[in-house]
CSV table of C-alpha atoms and ligand atoms in Angstrom, one decimal:
chain,number,residue,atom,x,y,z
A,188,MET,CA,-48.7,74.9,-47.9
A,189,LYS,CA,-51.7,73.8,-45.9
A,190,LYS,CA,-55.0,75.2,-47.2
A,191,TYR,CA,-56.6,75.5,-43.8
A,192,ASP,CA,-55.2,75.9,-40.3
A,193,TYR,CA,-58.2,75.0,-38.1
A,194,LEU,CA,-61.6,73.6,-37.9
A,195,LEU,CA,-64.2,75.8,-36.2
A,196,LEU,CA,-67.1,74.0,-34.6
A,197,ARG,CA,-70.3,75.9,-33.9
A,198,PHE,CA,-73.1,74.9,-31.5
A,199,GLY,CA,-76.8,75.6,-31.5
A,200,GLU,CA,-78.2,78.6,-29.6
A,201,VAL,CA,-80.4,76.2,-27.6
A,202,THR,CA,-77.6,73.9,-26.5
A,203,LEU,CA,-75.2,76.6,-25.5
A,204,LYS,CA,-77.4,79.1,-23.8
A,205,GLY,CA,-78.5,79.4,-20.2
A,206,ARG,CA,-77.6,77.5,-17.1
A,207,ASN,CA,-76.6,74.4,-19.0
A,208,ARG,CA,-74.0,76.1,-21.0
A,209,ALA,CA,-70.8,75.1,-19.1
A,210,ARG,CA,-72.0,71.5,-18.9
A,211,PHE,CA,-72.9,71.3,-22.6
A,212,GLU,CA,-69.6,72.9,-23.7
A,213,LYS,CA,-67.6,70.5,-21.5
A,214,ALA,CA,-69.5,67.5,-23.0
A,215,ALA,CA,-69.0,68.7,-26.5
A,216,VAL,CA,-65.2,69.1,-25.9
A,217,GLU,CA,-65.0,65.7,-24.3
A,218,HIS,CA,-66.8,64.2,-27.4
A,219,VAL,CA,-64.4,66.0,-29.8
A,220,ARG,CA,-61.5,64.6,-27.7
A,221,ALA,CA,-62.9,61.1,-27.9
A,222,LEU,CA,-63.3,61.3,-31.7
A,223,MET,CA,-59.8,62.7,-32.1
A,224,ARG,CA,-58.3,59.9,-30.0
A,225,PRO,CA,-57.0,58.1,-33.2
A,226,TYR,CA,-55.3,61.5,-34.2
A,227,PRO,CA,-53.2,62.3,-31.1
A,228,ASP,CA,-51.6,65.2,-33.0
A,229,ALA,CA,-54.9,67.2,-33.1
A,230,LYS,CA,-55.2,70.0,-30.6
A,231,ILE,CA,-58.5,71.2,-29.2
A,232,ARG,CA,-59.3,74.7,-27.9
A,233,ARG,CA,-62.6,76.0,-26.5
A,234,GLU,CA,-63.3,79.7,-26.9
A,235,PHE,CA,-66.5,81.8,-26.7
A,236,GLY,CA,-68.9,78.8,-27.0
A,237,ARG,CA,-67.0,77.5,-30.0
A,238,ILE,CA,-64.4,74.7,-30.4
A,239,TYR,CA,-61.3,75.1,-32.6
A,240,VAL,CA,-59.5,72.0,-33.7
A,241,ASP,CA,-55.9,72.3,-34.8
A,242,PRO,CA,-55.3,69.3,-37.0
A,243,GLY,CA,-51.6,69.1,-36.3
A,244,SER,CA,-49.9,67.0,-38.9
A,245,GLU,CA,-53.3,65.7,-40.1
A,246,ASN,CA,-55.2,67.1,-43.0
A,247,VAL,CA,-58.2,69.2,-42.2
A,248,GLU,CA,-60.1,67.4,-45.0
A,249,THR,CA,-59.6,64.1,-43.2
A,250,LEU,CA,-61.0,65.4,-40.0
A,251,ILE,CA,-64.1,67.0,-41.4
A,252,PRO,CA,-66.2,63.9,-41.9
A,253,ILE,CA,-65.3,62.7,-38.4
A,254,LEU,CA,-66.0,66.0,-36.7
A,255,GLN,CA,-69.3,66.4,-38.5
A,256,ASN,CA,-70.5,63.7,-36.1
A,257,VAL,CA,-70.0,65.8,-33.0
A,258,PHE,CA,-73.5,65.8,-31.5
A,259,GLY,CA,-75.1,69.1,-30.7
A,260,MET,CA,-72.9,70.8,-33.3
A,261,THR,CA,-74.9,72.8,-35.9
A,262,SER,CA,-72.0,73.5,-38.4
A,263,LEU,CA,-68.3,73.6,-38.9
A,264,SER,CA,-66.0,75.6,-41.0
A,265,PRO,CA,-62.4,75.1,-42.2
A,266,VAL,CA,-60.5,78.2,-41.3
A,267,ARG,CA,-57.4,80.0,-42.3
A,268,ALA,CA,-55.4,81.8,-39.6
A,269,VAL,CA,-53.1,84.6,-40.7
A,270,GLN,CA,-51.3,87.7,-39.3
A,271,PRO,CA,-53.9,90.3,-38.4
A,272,GLU,CA,-52.9,92.6,-41.3
A,273,LEU,CA,-55.2,93.8,-44.1
A,274,ASP,CA,-52.9,92.4,-46.9
A,275,GLU,CA,-52.6,89.0,-45.3
A,276,ILE,CA,-56.4,88.8,-44.8
A,277,ILE,CA,-57.1,89.7,-48.5
A,278,ARG,CA,-54.5,87.2,-49.6
A,279,ALA,CA,-56.0,84.3,-47.5
A,280,ALA,CA,-59.6,85.2,-48.6
A,281,GLY,CA,-58.4,85.1,-52.2
A,282,GLU,CA,-56.9,81.7,-51.8
A,283,LEU,CA,-60.1,80.4,-50.2
A,284,ILE,CA,-62.3,81.6,-53.0
A,285,GLU,CA,-59.9,80.3,-55.6
A,286,ALA,CA,-60.0,76.9,-54.0
A,287,MET,CA,-63.8,76.9,-54.4
A,288,ASN,CA,-63.4,76.8,-58.2
A,289,LEU,CA,-66.5,79.0,-58.9
A,290,ASP,CA,-68.1,78.0,-62.2
A,291,ARG,CA,-71.1,80.3,-62.1
A,292,GLU,CA,-72.1,83.7,-60.8
A,293,THR,CA,-72.2,83.6,-57.0
A,294,THR,CA,-73.7,86.1,-54.7
A,295,PHE,CA,-71.3,87.3,-52.0
A,296,LYS,CA,-70.7,89.5,-49.0
A,297,THR,CA,-68.0,89.9,-46.5
A,298,ASN,CA,-68.6,90.0,-42.8
A,299,VAL,CA,-65.5,91.4,-41.0
A,300,ARG,CA,-65.5,91.6,-37.2
A,301,ARG,CA,-62.8,93.5,-35.5
A,302,VAL,CA,-62.4,92.1,-32.0
A,303,TRP,CA,-58.8,93.4,-31.5
A,304,LYS,CA,-59.3,97.2,-31.2
A,305,ASP,CA,-55.7,98.0,-32.2
A,306,PHE,CA,-56.4,96.8,-35.8
A,307,PRO,CA,-56.4,100.2,-37.6
A,308,HIS,CA,-59.8,99.7,-39.4
A,309,PRO,CA,-63.1,99.4,-37.6
A,310,SER,CA,-65.4,96.5,-38.6
A,311,GLN,CA,-67.7,98.5,-40.9
A,312,GLU,CA,-64.8,100.2,-42.7
A,313,SER,CA,-63.0,96.9,-43.1
A,314,ASN,CA,-65.7,95.3,-45.2
A,315,PRO,CA,-65.2,97.3,-48.4
A,316,LEU,CA,-61.4,97.1,-47.9
A,317,VAL,CA,-61.6,93.3,-48.0
A,318,ALA,CA,-64.4,93.0,-50.5
A,319,THR,CA,-63.3,95.4,-53.2
A,320,PRO,CA,-60.1,93.6,-54.3
A,321,LEU,CA,-61.9,90.3,-54.2
A,322,LEU,CA,-64.7,91.6,-56.5
A,323,LYS,CA,-62.0,92.9,-58.9
A,324,ARG,CA,-60.2,89.6,-58.9
A,325,PHE,CA,-63.2,87.2,-59.2
A,326,SER,CA,-65.6,88.4,-61.8
A,327,LEU,CA,-68.2,85.8,-60.9
A,328,LEU,CA,-68.8,87.3,-57.5
A,329,LYS,CA,-71.8,89.6,-57.2
A,330,VAL,CA,-72.6,91.5,-54.0
A,331,ASP,CA,-75.8,90.6,-52.2
A,332,VAL,CA,-75.7,91.7,-48.6
A,333,ARG,CA,-79.2,90.3,-47.7
A,334,ASN,CA,-79.0,86.7,-48.8
A,335,PRO,CA,-75.6,85.8,-50.1
A,336,GLU,CA,-74.6,82.3,-51.2
A,337,LEU,CA,-71.1,82.9,-50.0
A,338,GLU,CA,-70.5,84.9,-46.8
A,339,LEU,CA,-66.8,85.4,-46.3
A,340,ARG,CA,-66.2,85.9,-42.6
A,341,VAL,CA,-63.2,87.5,-41.1
A,342,GLU,CA,-62.6,87.7,-37.3
A,343,ILE,CA,-59.7,89.9,-36.4
A,344,ARG,CA,-58.1,89.1,-33.0
A,345,ASP,CA,-54.7,90.2,-31.6
A,346,LYS,CA,-52.8,87.0,-32.3
A,347,ALA,CA,-54.4,86.1,-35.6
A,348,ALA,CA,-57.2,86.9,-38.1
A,349,TYR,CA,-59.5,84.0,-38.9
A,350,VAL,CA,-60.8,83.8,-42.5
A,351,TYR,CA,-63.5,81.3,-43.6
A,352,GLY,CA,-66.3,81.0,-46.1
A,353,GLU,CA,-67.4,77.4,-46.2
A,354,VAL,CA,-70.1,76.3,-43.7
A,355,ILE,CA,-70.7,72.6,-43.5
A,356,PRO,CA,-73.8,71.3,-41.7
A,357,GLY,CA,-73.3,69.2,-38.5
A,358,VAL,CA,-75.7,66.4,-37.3
A,359,GLY,CA,-77.3,68.6,-34.6
A,360,GLY,CA,-79.0,67.1,-31.6
A,361,PHE,CA,-77.5,67.5,-28.1
A,362,PRO,CA,-73.9,67.2,-26.9
A,363,LEU,CA,-73.1,63.6,-26.0
A,364,GLY,CA,-74.3,62.4,-22.7
A,365,THR,CA,-76.0,65.6,-21.6
A,366,ASN,CA,-79.4,63.9,-21.4
A,367,GLY,CA,-78.3,61.1,-19.1
A,368,LYS,CA,-77.5,57.4,-19.7
A,369,ALA,CA,-79.7,54.7,-21.2
A,370,LEU,CA,-79.3,51.0,-22.1
A,371,LEU,CA,-79.8,50.0,-25.7
A,372,LEU,CA,-81.1,46.5,-26.6
A,373,LEU,CA,-78.8,45.8,-29.5
A,374,SER,CA,-79.7,42.9,-31.8
A,375,GLY,CA,-78.0,42.0,-35.0
A,376,GLY,CA,-80.7,43.6,-37.1
A,377,ILE,CA,-81.0,46.8,-39.0
A,378,ASP,CA,-83.1,48.8,-36.6
A,379,SER,CA,-81.5,48.7,-33.2
A,380,PRO,CA,-78.1,50.2,-34.3
A,381,VAL,CA,-80.0,53.1,-36.0
A,382,ALA,CA,-82.1,53.5,-32.8
A,383,GLY,CA,-78.8,53.6,-30.9
A,384,TRP,CA,-77.3,56.3,-33.1
A,385,SER,CA,-80.5,58.4,-32.8
A,386,ALA,CA,-80.3,58.1,-29.0
A,387,LEU,CA,-76.7,59.2,-29.0
A,388,ARG,CA,-77.5,62.1,-31.2
A,389,ARG,CA,-80.1,63.2,-28.8
A,390,GLY,CA,-77.5,63.5,-26.1
A,391,LEU,CA,-77.8,60.1,-24.4
A,392,GLU,CA,-74.9,58.2,-23.2
A,393,LEU,CA,-75.4,54.6,-24.2
A,394,GLU,CA,-74.4,51.2,-23.0
A,395,CYS,CA,-75.6,48.2,-25.1
A,396,ILE,CA,-77.0,44.9,-24.1
A,397,HIS,CA,-77.2,41.8,-26.3
A,398,PHE,CA,-78.9,38.5,-25.7
A,399,HIS,CA,-77.0,35.6,-27.0
A,400,SER,CA,-78.2,32.0,-27.1
A,401,TYR,CA,-75.1,29.9,-27.6
A,402,PRO,CA,-74.9,27.3,-29.2
A,403,PHE,CA,-78.2,28.0,-30.9
A,404,THR,CA,-76.7,31.2,-32.2
A,405,SER,CA,-73.1,31.1,-33.4
A,406,GLU,CA,-69.9,33.0,-32.4
A,407,LYS,CA,-70.3,34.8,-35.7
A,408,ALA,CA,-73.6,36.2,-34.6
A,409,LYS,CA,-71.9,37.5,-31.5
A,410,GLU,CA,-69.0,39.0,-33.5
A,411,LYS,CA,-71.5,40.8,-35.7
A,412,VAL,CA,-73.1,42.5,-32.7
A,413,ILE,CA,-69.7,43.4,-31.4
A,414,ASP,CA,-69.0,45.0,-34.8
A,415,LEU,CA,-72.3,46.9,-34.6
A,416,ALA,CA,-71.5,48.2,-31.1
A,417,GLN,CA,-68.0,49.1,-32.4
A,418,ALA,CA,-69.8,51.2,-35.1
A,419,LEU,CA,-71.7,53.0,-32.4
A,420,ALA,CA,-68.4,53.5,-30.5
A,421,GLU,CA,-67.0,55.3,-33.5
A,422,TYR,CA,-69.8,57.9,-33.0
A,423,ALA,CA,-69.8,57.9,-29.2
A,424,GLY,CA,-66.0,57.6,-28.6
A,425,LYS,CA,-66.7,54.7,-26.2
A,426,VAL,CA,-69.4,52.1,-25.7
A,427,ARG,CA,-69.8,49.3,-23.3
A,428,LEU,CA,-71.5,46.1,-24.5
A,429,HIS,CA,-73.0,43.6,-22.1
A,430,ILE,CA,-73.5,40.2,-23.6
A,431,VAL,CA,-76.1,38.1,-21.7
A,432,PRO,CA,-76.1,34.3,-21.8
A,433,PHE,CA,-79.8,33.8,-22.7
A,434,THR,CA,-79.9,30.1,-23.7
A,435,GLU,CA,-81.4,28.8,-20.4
A,436,VAL,CA,-84.1,31.5,-20.1
A,437,GLN,CA,-85.1,30.9,-23.7
A,438,THR,CA,-85.2,27.1,-23.5
A,439,SER,CA,-87.2,27.3,-20.3
A,440,PHE,CA,-90.0,28.8,-22.4
A,441,THR,CA,-89.9,26.3,-25.2
A,442,GLN,CA,-91.0,23.6,-22.8
A,443,MET,CA,-94.2,25.5,-21.9
A,444,GLY,CA,-96.1,24.5,-25.1
A,445,GLN,CA,-97.1,28.1,-25.8
A,446,ASP,CA,-95.5,28.6,-29.2
A,447,ASN,CA,-97.5,31.5,-30.3
A,448,LEU,CA,-96.5,33.4,-27.1
A,449,MET,CA,-92.8,32.6,-27.4
A,450,ILE,CA,-91.7,36.0,-28.6
A,451,THR,CA,-93.8,37.8,-26.0
A,452,LEU,CA,-92.3,35.8,-23.2
A,453,MET,CA,-88.8,36.2,-24.6
A,454,ARG,CA,-89.1,39.9,-25.0
A,455,ARG,CA,-90.4,40.3,-21.4
A,456,ALA,CA,-87.5,38.2,-20.1
A,457,MET,CA,-85.1,40.4,-22.0
A,458,LEU,CA,-86.7,43.5,-20.5
A,459,ARG,CA,-86.4,42.1,-17.0
A,460,ILE,CA,-82.7,41.2,-17.5
A,461,ALA,CA,-82.0,44.6,-19.2
A,462,THR,CA,-83.7,46.3,-16.2
A,463,LYS,CA,-81.4,44.6,-13.8
A,464,VAL,CA,-78.3,45.6,-15.8
A,465,ALA,CA,-79.6,49.1,-16.3
A,466,GLU,CA,-80.0,49.5,-12.5
A,467,ARG,CA,-76.5,48.2,-11.9
A,468,GLU,CA,-75.1,50.6,-14.5
A,469,LYS,CA,-77.2,53.5,-13.4
A,470,ALA,CA,-79.0,53.8,-16.7
A,471,LEU,CA,-82.4,55.5,-16.5
A,472,ALA,CA,-84.1,54.1,-19.5
A,473,LEU,CA,-84.1,51.3,-22.1
A,474,VAL,CA,-83.8,52.0,-25.8
A,475,THR,CA,-85.1,49.6,-28.5
A,476,GLY,CA,-85.2,49.5,-32.3
A,477,GLU,CA,-88.9,48.8,-32.3
A,478,SER,CA,-91.1,50.4,-35.0
A,479,LEU,CA,-94.9,50.3,-34.7
A,480,GLY,CA,-96.5,47.5,-36.6
A,481,GLN,CA,-93.3,46.1,-38.2
A,482,VAL,CA,-93.6,42.6,-36.8
A,483,ALA,CA,-96.0,40.6,-34.5
A,484,SER,CA,-94.2,41.7,-31.4
A,485,GLN,CA,-94.4,45.3,-32.4
A,486,THR,CA,-98.2,45.7,-32.8
A,487,LEU,CA,-99.6,48.1,-30.2
A,488,PRO,CA,-101.2,45.2,-28.2
A,489,SER,CA,-97.9,43.4,-28.1
A,490,MET,CA,-95.9,46.4,-27.1
A,491,ASN,CA,-98.5,47.0,-24.4
A,492,VAL,CA,-98.1,43.6,-22.9
A,493,ILE,CA,-94.3,43.3,-23.3
A,494,GLU,CA,-93.4,46.7,-21.8
A,495,ARG,CA,-95.3,45.9,-18.6
A,496,ALA,CA,-92.3,43.7,-17.7
A,497,THR,CA,-90.3,46.8,-16.7
A,498,GLU,CA,-90.8,49.9,-14.8
A,499,LEU,CA,-88.1,51.8,-16.7
A,500,PRO,CA,-89.2,54.0,-19.5
A,501,ILE,CA,-88.7,52.4,-22.9
A,502,LEU,CA,-87.4,54.9,-25.6
A,503,ARG,CA,-88.2,53.8,-29.1
A,504,PRO,CA,-86.5,56.4,-31.4
A,505,LEU,CA,-87.9,54.6,-34.5
A,506,VAL,CA,-91.4,53.9,-33.4
A,507,MET,CA,-93.0,56.0,-36.1
A,508,THR,CA,-90.4,55.6,-38.8
A,509,ASP,CA,-90.9,53.6,-42.0
A,510,LYS,CA,-88.5,50.8,-42.9
A,511,ASP,CA,-87.3,52.7,-46.0
A,512,GLU,CA,-86.2,55.6,-43.9
A,513,ILE,CA,-84.6,53.3,-41.3
A,514,ILE,CA,-82.6,51.6,-44.0
A,515,ARG,CA,-81.5,55.0,-45.4
A,516,LEU,CA,-80.2,56.0,-42.0
A,517,SER,CA,-78.6,52.7,-41.5
A,518,ARG,CA,-76.6,53.1,-44.7
A,519,LYS,CA,-75.7,56.7,-43.7
A,520,ILE,CA,-74.3,55.7,-40.3
A,521,GLY,CA,-72.5,52.7,-41.9
A,522,THR,CA,-74.2,49.8,-40.1
A,523,TYR,CA,-76.3,48.4,-42.9
A,524,GLU,CA,-73.7,46.1,-44.5
A,525,THR,CA,-73.0,44.5,-41.1
A,526,SER,CA,-76.7,44.3,-40.2
A,527,ILE,CA,-77.6,42.3,-43.3
A,528,LEU,CA,-75.0,39.6,-42.7
A,529,PRO,CA,-77.0,36.4,-42.5
A,530,TYR,CA,-76.1,35.2,-39.0
A,531,GLU,CA,-79.2,34.2,-37.0
A,532,ASP,CA,-80.4,36.2,-34.0
A,533,CYS,CA,-81.6,34.4,-30.9
A,534,CYS,CA,-85.2,35.4,-31.7
A,535,THR,CA,-85.4,34.4,-35.3
A,536,LEU,CA,-84.3,31.0,-34.2
A,537,PHE,CA,-87.3,30.4,-31.9
A,538,VAL,CA,-89.9,32.2,-34.0
A,539,PRO,CA,-93.1,30.2,-34.1
A,540,LYS,CA,-95.2,29.8,-37.2
A,541,SER,CA,-97.9,32.2,-36.0
A,542,PRO,CA,-96.7,34.6,-33.3
A,543,THR,CA,-99.6,36.4,-31.7
A,544,THR,CA,-100.2,40.0,-32.5
A,545,ASN,CA,-102.5,40.3,-29.6
A,546,PRO,CA,-101.2,38.6,-26.5
A,547,ASN,CA,-103.3,38.4,-23.3
A,548,LEU,CA,-101.6,39.8,-20.3
A,549,ARG,CA,-103.4,37.5,-17.9
A,550,ILE,CA,-102.3,34.4,-19.7
A,551,VAL,CA,-98.8,35.7,-20.1
A,552,ASN,CA,-98.6,36.3,-16.3
A,553,LYS,CA,-99.9,32.8,-15.6
A,554,ILE,CA,-97.3,31.1,-17.9
A,555,GLU,CA,-94.5,33.1,-16.3
A,556,ALA,CA,-95.7,32.1,-12.9
A,557,VAL,CA,-95.4,28.4,-13.7
A,558,THR,CA,-92.3,28.5,-15.8
A,559,PRO,CA,-89.8,26.5,-13.7
A,560,ASN,CA,-87.1,28.6,-12.0
A,561,LEU,CA,-87.8,31.6,-14.2
A,562,GLU,CA,-86.9,34.2,-11.6
A,563,ARG,CA,-83.6,32.4,-10.8
A,564,LEU,CA,-82.7,31.9,-14.5
A,565,ILE,CA,-83.2,35.6,-15.1
A,566,GLU,CA,-81.0,36.5,-12.0
A,567,GLU,CA,-78.3,34.1,-13.3
A,568,ALA,CA,-78.4,35.5,-16.8
A,569,ALA,CA,-78.0,39.1,-15.5
A,570,ALA,CA,-75.2,38.0,-13.2
A,571,GLY,CA,-73.4,36.0,-15.9
A,572,THR,CA,-73.2,38.9,-18.3
A,573,GLU,CA,-69.9,39.5,-20.0
A,574,THR,CA,-68.9,43.1,-20.6
A,575,ILE,CA,-66.6,44.5,-23.2
A,576,GLU,CA,-65.6,48.1,-23.8
A,577,LEU,CA,-65.2,49.4,-27.3
A,578,LEU,CA,-63.3,52.6,-28.2
A,579,ALA,CA,-63.4,54.8,-31.3
A,580,GLY,CA,-60.7,53.7,-33.6
A,581,GLY,CA,-61.0,50.3,-32.0
A,582,SER,CA,-62.1,48.4,-35.1
A,583,ARG,CA,-58.6,49.0,-36.4
A,584,LEU,CA,-57.1,47.9,-33.2
A,585,ARG,CA,-59.2,44.7,-33.0
A,586,ARG,CA,-58.3,43.8,-36.6
A,587,GLU,CA,-54.6,44.3,-35.8
A,588,GLN,CA,-55.0,42.1,-32.7
A,589,ALA,CA,-56.8,39.4,-34.7
A,590,ASP,CA,-54.1,39.5,-37.4
A,591,ALA,CA,-51.4,39.3,-34.7
A,592,GLU,CA,-53.1,36.3,-33.1
A,593,ALA,CA,-53.4,34.6,-36.5
A,594,ALA,CA,-49.7,35.2,-37.1
A,595,ILE,CA,-48.8,33.6,-33.8
A,596,LYS,CA,-51.0,30.5,-34.7
A,597,GLN,CA,-49.2,30.2,-38.0
A,598,ASP,CA,-45.8,30.2,-36.2
A,599,TRP,CA,-47.0,27.3,-34.1
A,600,PHE,CA,-48.2,25.0,-36.8
B,122,ATP,P1,-83.7,44.8,-35.2
B,122,ATP,O1,-83.5,45.1,-36.6
B,122,ATP,O2,-83.2,45.9,-34.3
B,122,ATP,O3,-83.2,43.5,-34.8
B,122,ATP,P2,-86.3,43.9,-35.7
B,122,ATP,O4,-87.1,44.6,-36.6
B,122,ATP,O5,-85.6,42.7,-36.2
B,122,ATP,O6,-85.2,44.9,-35.0
B,122,ATP,P3,-87.1,42.4,-33.4
B,122,ATP,O7,-86.1,41.4,-33.7
B,122,ATP,O8,-88.5,42.1,-33.1
B,122,ATP,O9,-87.2,43.6,-34.4
B,122,ATP,O10,-86.6,43.2,-32.1
B,122,ATP,C1,-87.1,44.4,-31.6
B,122,ATP,C2,-86.1,45.0,-30.7
B,122,ATP,O11,-85.8,44.2,-29.6
B,122,ATP,C3,-84.8,45.3,-31.4
B,122,ATP,O12,-84.8,46.5,-32.1
B,122,ATP,C4,-83.9,45.3,-30.3
B,122,ATP,O13,-83.9,46.6,-29.6
B,122,ATP,C5,-84.5,44.3,-29.3
B,122,ATP,N1,-83.8,42.9,-29.5
B,122,ATP,C6,-84.3,41.9,-30.3
B,122,ATP,N2,-83.4,40.9,-30.2
B,122,ATP,C7,-82.4,41.2,-29.4
B,122,ATP,C8,-81.3,40.6,-28.9
B,122,ATP,N3,-80.9,39.3,-29.3
B,122,ATP,N4,-80.5,41.2,-28.0
B,122,ATP,C9,-80.8,42.5,-27.7
B,122,ATP,N5,-81.9,43.1,-28.1
B,122,ATP,C10,-82.7,42.5,-28.9
B,123,MG,MG1,-84.1,41.5,-35.0
């Protein structure tokens, strides 16, 4: 017998109130649908500002860690659904408590709500009817109606009574995409994937852009970034990744004899190209993994000069976050192991011995004005962008495809 029948997803008061409610609910349902794409059997139902997921042939336990990632969701509960009859409710509640394997005294109350008025006992009267037999059966349960550790909830409706006790925290934030679209500058490092996840959690729809300097940076480095974008797609359901051929822009700066300004010039060129792609894709902001003071290009004077290359707002979710904390988040969202793979990034490759921490805007402007064909190279890089779309569950699909291709090659040789 299945222990649970549904997962119940709850959303914050803030997100689901007021004029935005319908839009937020719709976005949350869409997000659940996207995350459940690899589980076509699961059914999704929206009711009274909540979402119920029927796992179909899937195990509720399998779906919990996936659905915990629904942005804007405050908590979820595995739920039993039984006939709306007192005996059935008591039996289901007993099974749930049994499954908790209580090993110490636990404070407890029931919270029964009769929505279906034909149920013979009103809400208040139902509470002791459900609680008394449970207290008799489980000697470790002690009543505390003010601040119980376990609140056993029962919702009695005409078709079924829902019984649940466990409340698992969700990630919070805003439903996916309800705060508009932004373009994430995704490198192969630790920070930018974390920045991307934070942006998604805050209700932004994301597209990613990566600057690739083939042959100075390898195919492996590109694969790594695709894997990181895929990891974000597992959270977002879907992510588009724009890969920019950056070699010509980058080498045009190396001829300028301004080594200590290399990074400043490269970052500004990246922002210019990203701005063009953002405009094309109707993204309203850029997102980076920058953190104040972390490296020479992230001092306040550097950020100040670099960000003048764009008129779009730059969102830096990690700007005030310590590296330790970023690493912790990176492990939590599962990007750390990929991020620390050694393949070089286009920037590390051209890093001068002493990059400036205090670039001069006037000088930077002058160099850019005399860099041969800069404007055209930036145009061409933006136009030559390759775009791939990554879907949740896709890492599996991509691996299968790679395996299939490898098998075909073996047949040939
Ligand atoms: P990360 O760990 O995200 O690479 P970092 O600490 O290594 O960050 P930098 O390499 O200086 O810092 O990059 C700062 C930000 O610039 C990155 O977080 C990212 O948003 C962007 N960026 C850097 N290199 C690239 C690239 N090749 N393609 C796209 N964005 C990049
Ligand atoms: Mg980096």
